[in-house]
Coordinates of C-alpha atoms in Angstrom, one line a residue:
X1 CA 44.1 -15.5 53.4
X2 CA 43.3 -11.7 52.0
X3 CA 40.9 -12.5 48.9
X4 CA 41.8 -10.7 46.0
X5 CA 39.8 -8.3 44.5
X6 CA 37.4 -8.7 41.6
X7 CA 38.7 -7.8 38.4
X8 CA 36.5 -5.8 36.1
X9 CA 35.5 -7.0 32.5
X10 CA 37.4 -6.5 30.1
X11 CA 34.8 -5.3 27.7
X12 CA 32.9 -2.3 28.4
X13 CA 29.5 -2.4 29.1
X14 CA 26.8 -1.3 27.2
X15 CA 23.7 0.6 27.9
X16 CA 20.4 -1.1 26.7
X17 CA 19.2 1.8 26.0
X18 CA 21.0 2.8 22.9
X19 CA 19.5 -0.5 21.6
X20 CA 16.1 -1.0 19.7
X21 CA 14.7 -4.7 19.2
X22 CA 12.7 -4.3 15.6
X23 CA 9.0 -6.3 15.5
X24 CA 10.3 -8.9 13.4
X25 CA 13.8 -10.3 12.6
X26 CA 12.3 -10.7 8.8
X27 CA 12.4 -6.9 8.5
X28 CA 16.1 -6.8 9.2
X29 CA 18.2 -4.3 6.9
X30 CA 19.9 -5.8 4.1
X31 CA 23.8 -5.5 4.7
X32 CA 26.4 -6.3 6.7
X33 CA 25.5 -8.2 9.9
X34 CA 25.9 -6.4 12.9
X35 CA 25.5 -3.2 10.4
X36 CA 22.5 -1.2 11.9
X37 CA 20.7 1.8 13.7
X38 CA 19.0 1.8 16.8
X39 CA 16.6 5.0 17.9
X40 CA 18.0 7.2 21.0
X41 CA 15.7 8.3 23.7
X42 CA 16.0 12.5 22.1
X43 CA 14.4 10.9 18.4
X44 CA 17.2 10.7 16.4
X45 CA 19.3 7.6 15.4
X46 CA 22.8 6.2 16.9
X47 CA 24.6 3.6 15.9
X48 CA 24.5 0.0 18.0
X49 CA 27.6 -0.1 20.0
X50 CA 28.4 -4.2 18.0
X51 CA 29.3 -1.9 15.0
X52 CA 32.3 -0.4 17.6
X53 CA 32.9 -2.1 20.4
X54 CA 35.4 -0.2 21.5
X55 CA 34.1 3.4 21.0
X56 CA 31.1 5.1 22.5
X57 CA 28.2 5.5 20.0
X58 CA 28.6 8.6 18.2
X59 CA 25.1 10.3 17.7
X60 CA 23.9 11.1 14.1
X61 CA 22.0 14.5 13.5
X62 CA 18.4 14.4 14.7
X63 CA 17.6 17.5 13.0
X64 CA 15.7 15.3 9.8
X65 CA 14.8 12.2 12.5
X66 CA 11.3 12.3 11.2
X67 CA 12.1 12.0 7.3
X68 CA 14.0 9.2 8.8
X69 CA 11.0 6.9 10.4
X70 CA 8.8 8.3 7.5
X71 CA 8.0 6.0 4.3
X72 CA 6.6 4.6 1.4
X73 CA 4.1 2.8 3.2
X74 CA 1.9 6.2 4.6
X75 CA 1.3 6.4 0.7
X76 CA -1.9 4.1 2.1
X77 CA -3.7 7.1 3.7
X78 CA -3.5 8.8 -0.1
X79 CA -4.5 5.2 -1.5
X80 CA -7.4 5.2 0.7
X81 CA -8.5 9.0 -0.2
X82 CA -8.1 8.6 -3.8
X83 CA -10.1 5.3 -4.2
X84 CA -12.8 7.2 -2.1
X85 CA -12.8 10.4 -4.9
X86 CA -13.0 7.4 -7.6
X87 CA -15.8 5.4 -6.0
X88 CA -18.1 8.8 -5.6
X89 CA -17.3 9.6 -8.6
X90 CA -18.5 6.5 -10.1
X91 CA -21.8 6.4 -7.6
X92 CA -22.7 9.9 -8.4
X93 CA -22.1 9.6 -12.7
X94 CA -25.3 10.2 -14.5
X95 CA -24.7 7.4 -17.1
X96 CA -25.0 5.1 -14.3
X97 CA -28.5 3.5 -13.9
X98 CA -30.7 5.2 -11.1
X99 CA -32.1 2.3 -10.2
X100 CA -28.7 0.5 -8.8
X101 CA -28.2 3.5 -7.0
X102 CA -30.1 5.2 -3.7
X103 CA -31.5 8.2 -3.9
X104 CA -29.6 9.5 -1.0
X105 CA -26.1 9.0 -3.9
X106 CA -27.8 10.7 -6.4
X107 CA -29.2 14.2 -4.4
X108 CA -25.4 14.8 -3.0
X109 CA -24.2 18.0 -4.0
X110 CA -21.5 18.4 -6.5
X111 CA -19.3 20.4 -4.3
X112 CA -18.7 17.6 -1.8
X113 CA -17.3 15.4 -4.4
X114 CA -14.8 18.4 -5.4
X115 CA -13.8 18.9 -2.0
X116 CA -13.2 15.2 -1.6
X117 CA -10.9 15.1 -4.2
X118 CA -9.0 18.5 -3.8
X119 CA -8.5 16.6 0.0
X120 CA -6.9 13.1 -1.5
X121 CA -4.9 15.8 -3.8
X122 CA -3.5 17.7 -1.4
X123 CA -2.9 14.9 0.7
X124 CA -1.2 13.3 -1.7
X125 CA 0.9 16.2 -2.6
X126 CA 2.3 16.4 0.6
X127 CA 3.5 13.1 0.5
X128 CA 5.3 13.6 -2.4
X129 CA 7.1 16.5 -0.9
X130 CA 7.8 14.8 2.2
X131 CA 9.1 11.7 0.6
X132 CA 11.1 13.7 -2.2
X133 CA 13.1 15.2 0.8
X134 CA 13.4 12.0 2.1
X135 CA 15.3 10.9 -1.3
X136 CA 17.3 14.2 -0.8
X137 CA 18.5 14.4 3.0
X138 CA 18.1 10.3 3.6
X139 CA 19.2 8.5 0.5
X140 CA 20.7 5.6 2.0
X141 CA 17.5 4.4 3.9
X142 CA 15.5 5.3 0.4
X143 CA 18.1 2.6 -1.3
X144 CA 17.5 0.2 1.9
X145 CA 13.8 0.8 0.9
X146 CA 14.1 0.3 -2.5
X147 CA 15.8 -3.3 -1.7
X148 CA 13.3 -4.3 1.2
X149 CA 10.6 -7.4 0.1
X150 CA 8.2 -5.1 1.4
X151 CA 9.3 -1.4 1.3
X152 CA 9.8 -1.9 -2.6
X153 CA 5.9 -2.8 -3.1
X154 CA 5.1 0.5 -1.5
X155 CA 7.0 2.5 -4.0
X156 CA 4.1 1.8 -6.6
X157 CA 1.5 3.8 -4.6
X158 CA 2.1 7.1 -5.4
X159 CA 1.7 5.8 -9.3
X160 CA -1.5 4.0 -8.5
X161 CA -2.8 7.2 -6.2
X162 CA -1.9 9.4 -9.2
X163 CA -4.1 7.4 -11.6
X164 CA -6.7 7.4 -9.5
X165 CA -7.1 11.1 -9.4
X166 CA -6.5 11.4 -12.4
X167 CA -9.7 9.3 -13.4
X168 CA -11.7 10.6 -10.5
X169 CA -10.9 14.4 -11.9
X170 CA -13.7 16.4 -12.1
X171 CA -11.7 18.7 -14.6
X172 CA -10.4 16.8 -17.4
X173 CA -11.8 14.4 -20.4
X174 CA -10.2 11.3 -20.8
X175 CA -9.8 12.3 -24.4
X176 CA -7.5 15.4 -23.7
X177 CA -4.1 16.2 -24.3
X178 CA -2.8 16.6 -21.2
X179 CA -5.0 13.8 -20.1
X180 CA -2.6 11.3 -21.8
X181 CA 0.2 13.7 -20.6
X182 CA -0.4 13.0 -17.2
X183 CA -1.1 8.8 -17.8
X184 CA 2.3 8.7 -19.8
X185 CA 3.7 11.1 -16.7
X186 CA 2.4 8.5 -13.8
X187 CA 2.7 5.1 -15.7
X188 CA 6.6 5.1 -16.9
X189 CA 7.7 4.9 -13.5
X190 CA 5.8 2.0 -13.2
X191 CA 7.1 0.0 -16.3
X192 CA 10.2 0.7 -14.8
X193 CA 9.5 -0.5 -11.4
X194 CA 7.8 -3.4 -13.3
X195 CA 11.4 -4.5 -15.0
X196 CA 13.3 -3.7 -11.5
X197 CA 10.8 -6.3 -9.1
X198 CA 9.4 -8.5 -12.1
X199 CA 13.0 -9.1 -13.6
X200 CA 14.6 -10.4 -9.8
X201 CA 11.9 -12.6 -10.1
X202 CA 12.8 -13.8 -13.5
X203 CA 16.6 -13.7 -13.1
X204 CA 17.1 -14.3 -8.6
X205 CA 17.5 -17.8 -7.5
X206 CA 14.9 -20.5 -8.2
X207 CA 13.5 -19.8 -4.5
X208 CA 14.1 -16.0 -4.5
X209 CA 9.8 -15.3 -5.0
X210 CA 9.0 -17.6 -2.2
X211 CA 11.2 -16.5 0.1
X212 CA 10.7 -12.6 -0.9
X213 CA 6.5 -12.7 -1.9
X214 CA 4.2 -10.9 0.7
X215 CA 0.8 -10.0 0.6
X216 CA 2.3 -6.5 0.1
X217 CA 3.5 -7.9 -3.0
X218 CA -0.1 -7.0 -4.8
X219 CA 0.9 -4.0 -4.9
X220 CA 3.0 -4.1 -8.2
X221 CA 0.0 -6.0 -9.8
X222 CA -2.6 -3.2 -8.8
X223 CA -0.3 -0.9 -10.2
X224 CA -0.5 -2.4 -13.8
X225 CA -3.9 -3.1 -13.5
X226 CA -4.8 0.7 -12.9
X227 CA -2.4 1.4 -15.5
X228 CA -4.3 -0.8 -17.6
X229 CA -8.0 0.8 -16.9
X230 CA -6.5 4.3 -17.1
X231 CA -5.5 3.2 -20.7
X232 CA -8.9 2.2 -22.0
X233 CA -10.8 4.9 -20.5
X234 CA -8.5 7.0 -22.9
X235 CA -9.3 4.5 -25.9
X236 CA -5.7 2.9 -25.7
X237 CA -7.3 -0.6 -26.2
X238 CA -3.9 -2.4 -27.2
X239 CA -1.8 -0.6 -24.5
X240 CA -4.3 -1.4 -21.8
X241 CA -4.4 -4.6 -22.7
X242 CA -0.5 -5.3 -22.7
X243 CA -0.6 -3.9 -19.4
X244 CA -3.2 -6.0 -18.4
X245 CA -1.6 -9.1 -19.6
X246 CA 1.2 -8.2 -17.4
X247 CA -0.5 -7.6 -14.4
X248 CA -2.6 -11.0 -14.8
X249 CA 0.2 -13.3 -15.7
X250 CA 2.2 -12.0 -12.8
X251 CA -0.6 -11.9 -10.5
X252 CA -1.2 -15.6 -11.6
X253 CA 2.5 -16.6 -9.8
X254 CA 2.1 -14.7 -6.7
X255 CA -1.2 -15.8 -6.3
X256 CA -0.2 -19.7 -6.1
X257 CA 2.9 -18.5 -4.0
X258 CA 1.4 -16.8 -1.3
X259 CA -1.7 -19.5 -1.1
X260 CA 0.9 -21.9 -0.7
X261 CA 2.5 -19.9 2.1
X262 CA -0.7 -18.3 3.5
X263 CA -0.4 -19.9 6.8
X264 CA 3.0 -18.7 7.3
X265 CA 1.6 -15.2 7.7
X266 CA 5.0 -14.7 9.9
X267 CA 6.8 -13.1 6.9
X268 CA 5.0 -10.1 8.0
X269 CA 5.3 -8.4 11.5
X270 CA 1.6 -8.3 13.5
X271 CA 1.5 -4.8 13.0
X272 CA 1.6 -5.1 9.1
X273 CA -1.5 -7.7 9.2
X274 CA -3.9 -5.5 7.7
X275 CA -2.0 -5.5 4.7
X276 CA -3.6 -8.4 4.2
X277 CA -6.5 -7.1 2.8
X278 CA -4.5 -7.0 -0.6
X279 CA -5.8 -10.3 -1.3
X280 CA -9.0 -9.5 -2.5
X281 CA -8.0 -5.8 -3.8
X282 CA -6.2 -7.8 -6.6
X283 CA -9.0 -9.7 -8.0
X284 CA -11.0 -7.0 -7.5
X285 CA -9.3 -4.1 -10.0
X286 CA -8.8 -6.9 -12.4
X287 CA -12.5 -7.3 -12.8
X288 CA -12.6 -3.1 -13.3
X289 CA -9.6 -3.4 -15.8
X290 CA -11.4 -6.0 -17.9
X291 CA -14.0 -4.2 -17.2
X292 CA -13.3 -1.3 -18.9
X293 CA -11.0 -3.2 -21.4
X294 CA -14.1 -5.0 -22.9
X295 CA -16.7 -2.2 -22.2
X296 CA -19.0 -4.6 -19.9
X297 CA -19.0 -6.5 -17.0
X298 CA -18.9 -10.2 -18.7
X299 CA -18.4 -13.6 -17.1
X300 CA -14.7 -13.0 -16.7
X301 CA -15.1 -9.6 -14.6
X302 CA -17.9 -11.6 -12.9
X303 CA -15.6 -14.1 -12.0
X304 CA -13.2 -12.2 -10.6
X305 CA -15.1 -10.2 -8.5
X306 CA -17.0 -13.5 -7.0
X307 CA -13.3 -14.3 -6.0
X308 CA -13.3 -11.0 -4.5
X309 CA -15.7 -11.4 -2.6
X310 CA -15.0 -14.7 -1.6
X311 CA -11.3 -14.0 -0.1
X312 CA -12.9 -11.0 2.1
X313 CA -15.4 -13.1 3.7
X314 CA -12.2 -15.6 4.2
X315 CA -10.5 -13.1 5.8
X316 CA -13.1 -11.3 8.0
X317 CA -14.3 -14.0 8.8
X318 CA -10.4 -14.5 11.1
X319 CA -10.5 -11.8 13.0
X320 CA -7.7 -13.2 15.3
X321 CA -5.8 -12.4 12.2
X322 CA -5.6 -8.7 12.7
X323 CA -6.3 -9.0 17.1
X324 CA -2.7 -8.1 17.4
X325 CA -2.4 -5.1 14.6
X326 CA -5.1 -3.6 16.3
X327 CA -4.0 -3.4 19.5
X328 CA -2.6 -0.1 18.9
X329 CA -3.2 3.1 15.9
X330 CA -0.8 2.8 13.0
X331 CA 0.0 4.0 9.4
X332 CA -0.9 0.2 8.7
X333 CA -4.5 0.5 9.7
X334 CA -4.6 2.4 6.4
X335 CA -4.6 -0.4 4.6
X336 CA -8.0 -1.3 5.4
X337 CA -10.3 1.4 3.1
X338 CA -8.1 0.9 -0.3
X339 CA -9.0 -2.7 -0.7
X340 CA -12.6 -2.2 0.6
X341 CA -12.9 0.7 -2.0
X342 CA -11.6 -1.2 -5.1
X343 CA -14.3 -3.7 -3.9
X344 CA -17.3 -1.6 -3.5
X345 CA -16.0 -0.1 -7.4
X346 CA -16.2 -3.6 -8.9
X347 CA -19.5 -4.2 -6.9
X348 CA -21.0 -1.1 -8.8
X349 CA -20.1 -2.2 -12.0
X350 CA -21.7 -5.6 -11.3
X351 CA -24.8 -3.9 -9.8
X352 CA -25.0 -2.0 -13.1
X353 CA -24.4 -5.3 -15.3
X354 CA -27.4 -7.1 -13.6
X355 CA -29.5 -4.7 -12.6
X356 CA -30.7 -7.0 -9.6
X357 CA -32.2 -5.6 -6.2
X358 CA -29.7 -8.4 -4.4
X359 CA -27.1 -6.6 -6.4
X360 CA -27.6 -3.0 -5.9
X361 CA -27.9 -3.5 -1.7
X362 CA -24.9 -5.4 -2.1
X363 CA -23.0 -2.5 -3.8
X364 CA -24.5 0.1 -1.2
X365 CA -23.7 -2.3 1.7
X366 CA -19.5 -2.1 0.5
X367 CA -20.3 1.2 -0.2
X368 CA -21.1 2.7 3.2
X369 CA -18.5 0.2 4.8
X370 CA -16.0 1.6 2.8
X371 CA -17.0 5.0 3.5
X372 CA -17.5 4.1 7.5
X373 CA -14.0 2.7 7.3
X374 CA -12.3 5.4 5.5
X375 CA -14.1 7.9 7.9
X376 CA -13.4 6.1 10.9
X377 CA -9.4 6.5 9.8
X378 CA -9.4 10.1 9.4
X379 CA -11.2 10.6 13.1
X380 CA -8.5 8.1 14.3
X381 CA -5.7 9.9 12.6
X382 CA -6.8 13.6 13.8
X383 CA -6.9 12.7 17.2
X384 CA -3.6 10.4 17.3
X385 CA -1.2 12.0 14.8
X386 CA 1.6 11.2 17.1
X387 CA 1.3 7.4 16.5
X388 CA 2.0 8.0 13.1
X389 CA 5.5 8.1 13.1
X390 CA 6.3 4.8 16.2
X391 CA 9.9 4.4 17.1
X392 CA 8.8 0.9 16.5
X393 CA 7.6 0.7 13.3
X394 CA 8.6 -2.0 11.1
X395 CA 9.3 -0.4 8.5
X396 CA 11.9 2.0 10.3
X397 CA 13.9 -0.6 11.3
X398 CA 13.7 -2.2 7.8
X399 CA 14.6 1.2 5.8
X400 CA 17.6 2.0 8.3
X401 CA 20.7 2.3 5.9
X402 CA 23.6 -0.3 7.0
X403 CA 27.0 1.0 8.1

């Protein structure tokens, strides 16, 4: 008998190499299912072949593919540069006692600490531009952003890098005009991020914060923190303290969530662990709003910052936490120096509240590892600015618009 010939599918095959797996199915896009981008090998975006079965997949313009992959999240490099400008700032201020501070902080010359912060500025400024276009040319992935558990917390950073210049400025009194210009400027659009993540917590389902709360999360409650302190540097006692009240009271819930949840770390992808480090940033500029709320550092600040300090030695003390995220350069290893800064700030105040020799090699100890860290980022950046922008990046596969 003549065997008859093999009939061919009747579905077409597709090529795996229009596909892209993302790090974690938790950082899924929000819409549709089977709605979603994949990266082609030329750096720009098609769409998965599930969305039309039947058609070939019909290339979208790479012309803007890297305002595509780019995010909030690279707002941690100007983080990290503005809590630098901020912590020299506060090491090198006369009214703060010589003998909590080496002689090597005091005899450094003015002009480094101007050049510091014209850096974070510029830095900063450019990511403002490049995100404003983002919002222009890619609108849709800035709306899958702006719904993502862990894109949204990332929108707060420009705000808090803002405030952080603007205390660190070399330039302006706290007590100016545009001074409170420029507060009122940077801290409306975070009351009204405050109403847009606090109230989904408030009005979602009764499981909605455990299922959405990330260590990224601490984010929104540096924000009014920083808010807060900016306030009572100006004399706004009432305001900061509002803004304080919010911060704590909200910081209060997440922090029972996530240690409830803490060993189900898989909420964020390995590359995001560093992220982690947001656990003890918290604490930490609570004790410097208080801080500067009640014009010392009293038991409450003290207790905060002994929390600080207890929750980094919990973390780096698990280094197998972060083996994975450090396999390879990222945008996320950014988030390293902005906790470590906000720590070595609230170890200064406290080395100026006891005036203690325990207290003041403490503060230079965070200090230089803060400064080491921060450095270390900038070398790694400068020599691999190509692994900025990974095709594999969480966070691109999370901000992809549906169709």
């Amino acid at each position: 008998m003549q065997s008859k010939p093999h009939s061919p599918s009747p579905l077409p095959s597709i090529d795996r190499s229009i596909t892209m797996e993302t790090s974690s199915d938790s950082l899924k896009p929000l819409g549709p299912k089977g709605a979603g981008l994949a990266e082609a090998g030329d750096g720009g975006t098609m769409l998965k072949a599930s969305t039309a079965p039947n058609k070939p997949p019909r290339p979208v313009a790479s012309r803007f593919a890297m305002l595509t992959r780019f995010h909030a999240g690279y707002f941690r490099i100007s983080l990290a540069l503005s809590g630098q400008a901020l912590l020299w700032r506060t090491l090198s201020d006369r009214s703060t006692d010589p003998s909590a501070l080496h002689p090597l902080v005091q005899s450094l010359p003015s002009a480094a600490f101007v050049l510091l912060w014209s850096l974070a500025l510029l830095t900063l400024f450019a990511l403002c531009v490049l995100y404003v276009a983002r919002c222009v040319v890619r609108l849709p992935a800035v709306r899958a952003e702006f719904r993502h558990h862990v894109g949204m917390n990332y929108l707060f950073a420009p705000w808090i890098s803002w405030l952080l210049l603007l205390q660190a400025t070399p330039f302006l009194r706290p007590d100016a005009p545009s001074y409170h210009m420029l507060w009122w400027a940077f801290s409306l659009p975070i009351l009204v991020l405050d109403v847009k993540v606090y109230g989904q917590w408030f009005t979602r389902g009764r499981k909605f914060l455990s299922m959405v709360a990330n260590p990224a999360s601490h984010m929104t409650v540096i924000a009014n923190l920083m808010t807060a302190r900016a306030a009572a540097k100006m004399g706004w006692h009432e305001g900061a303290v509002a803004m304080f009240a919010v911060g704590a009271a909200h910081y209060l819930v997440l922090f029972v969530t996530l240690y409830q949840r803490f060993l189900g770390s898989d909420s964020l992808p390995a590359m995001l662990r560093p992220v982690f480090f947001l656990f003890f940033a918290a604490p930490s500029m609570a004790s410097l709003a208080w801080c500067s709320i009640s014009m010392s550092f009293d038991t409450g600040c003290k207790m905060l910052f002994f929390l600080s300090m207890f929750l980094f030695a919990s973390l780096v003390s698990r280094p197998t936490l972060f083996k994975r995220a450090m396999r390879r350069f990222s945008v996320a290893w950014w988030a390293y120096s902005f906790p470590l800064t906000l720590l070595a700030l609230a170890s200064a105040e406290y080395a100026q509240e006891v005036r203690e020799p325990a207290a003041s090699v403490l503060m230079l100890a965070l200090a230089v590892l803060s400064v080491l860290v921060t450095l270390a980022l900038m070398v790694f950046t400068a020599l691999r600015p190509n692994d900025l922008l990974p095709h594999d990046d969480p966070f691109f596969a999370a901000t992809l618009p549906a169709r």
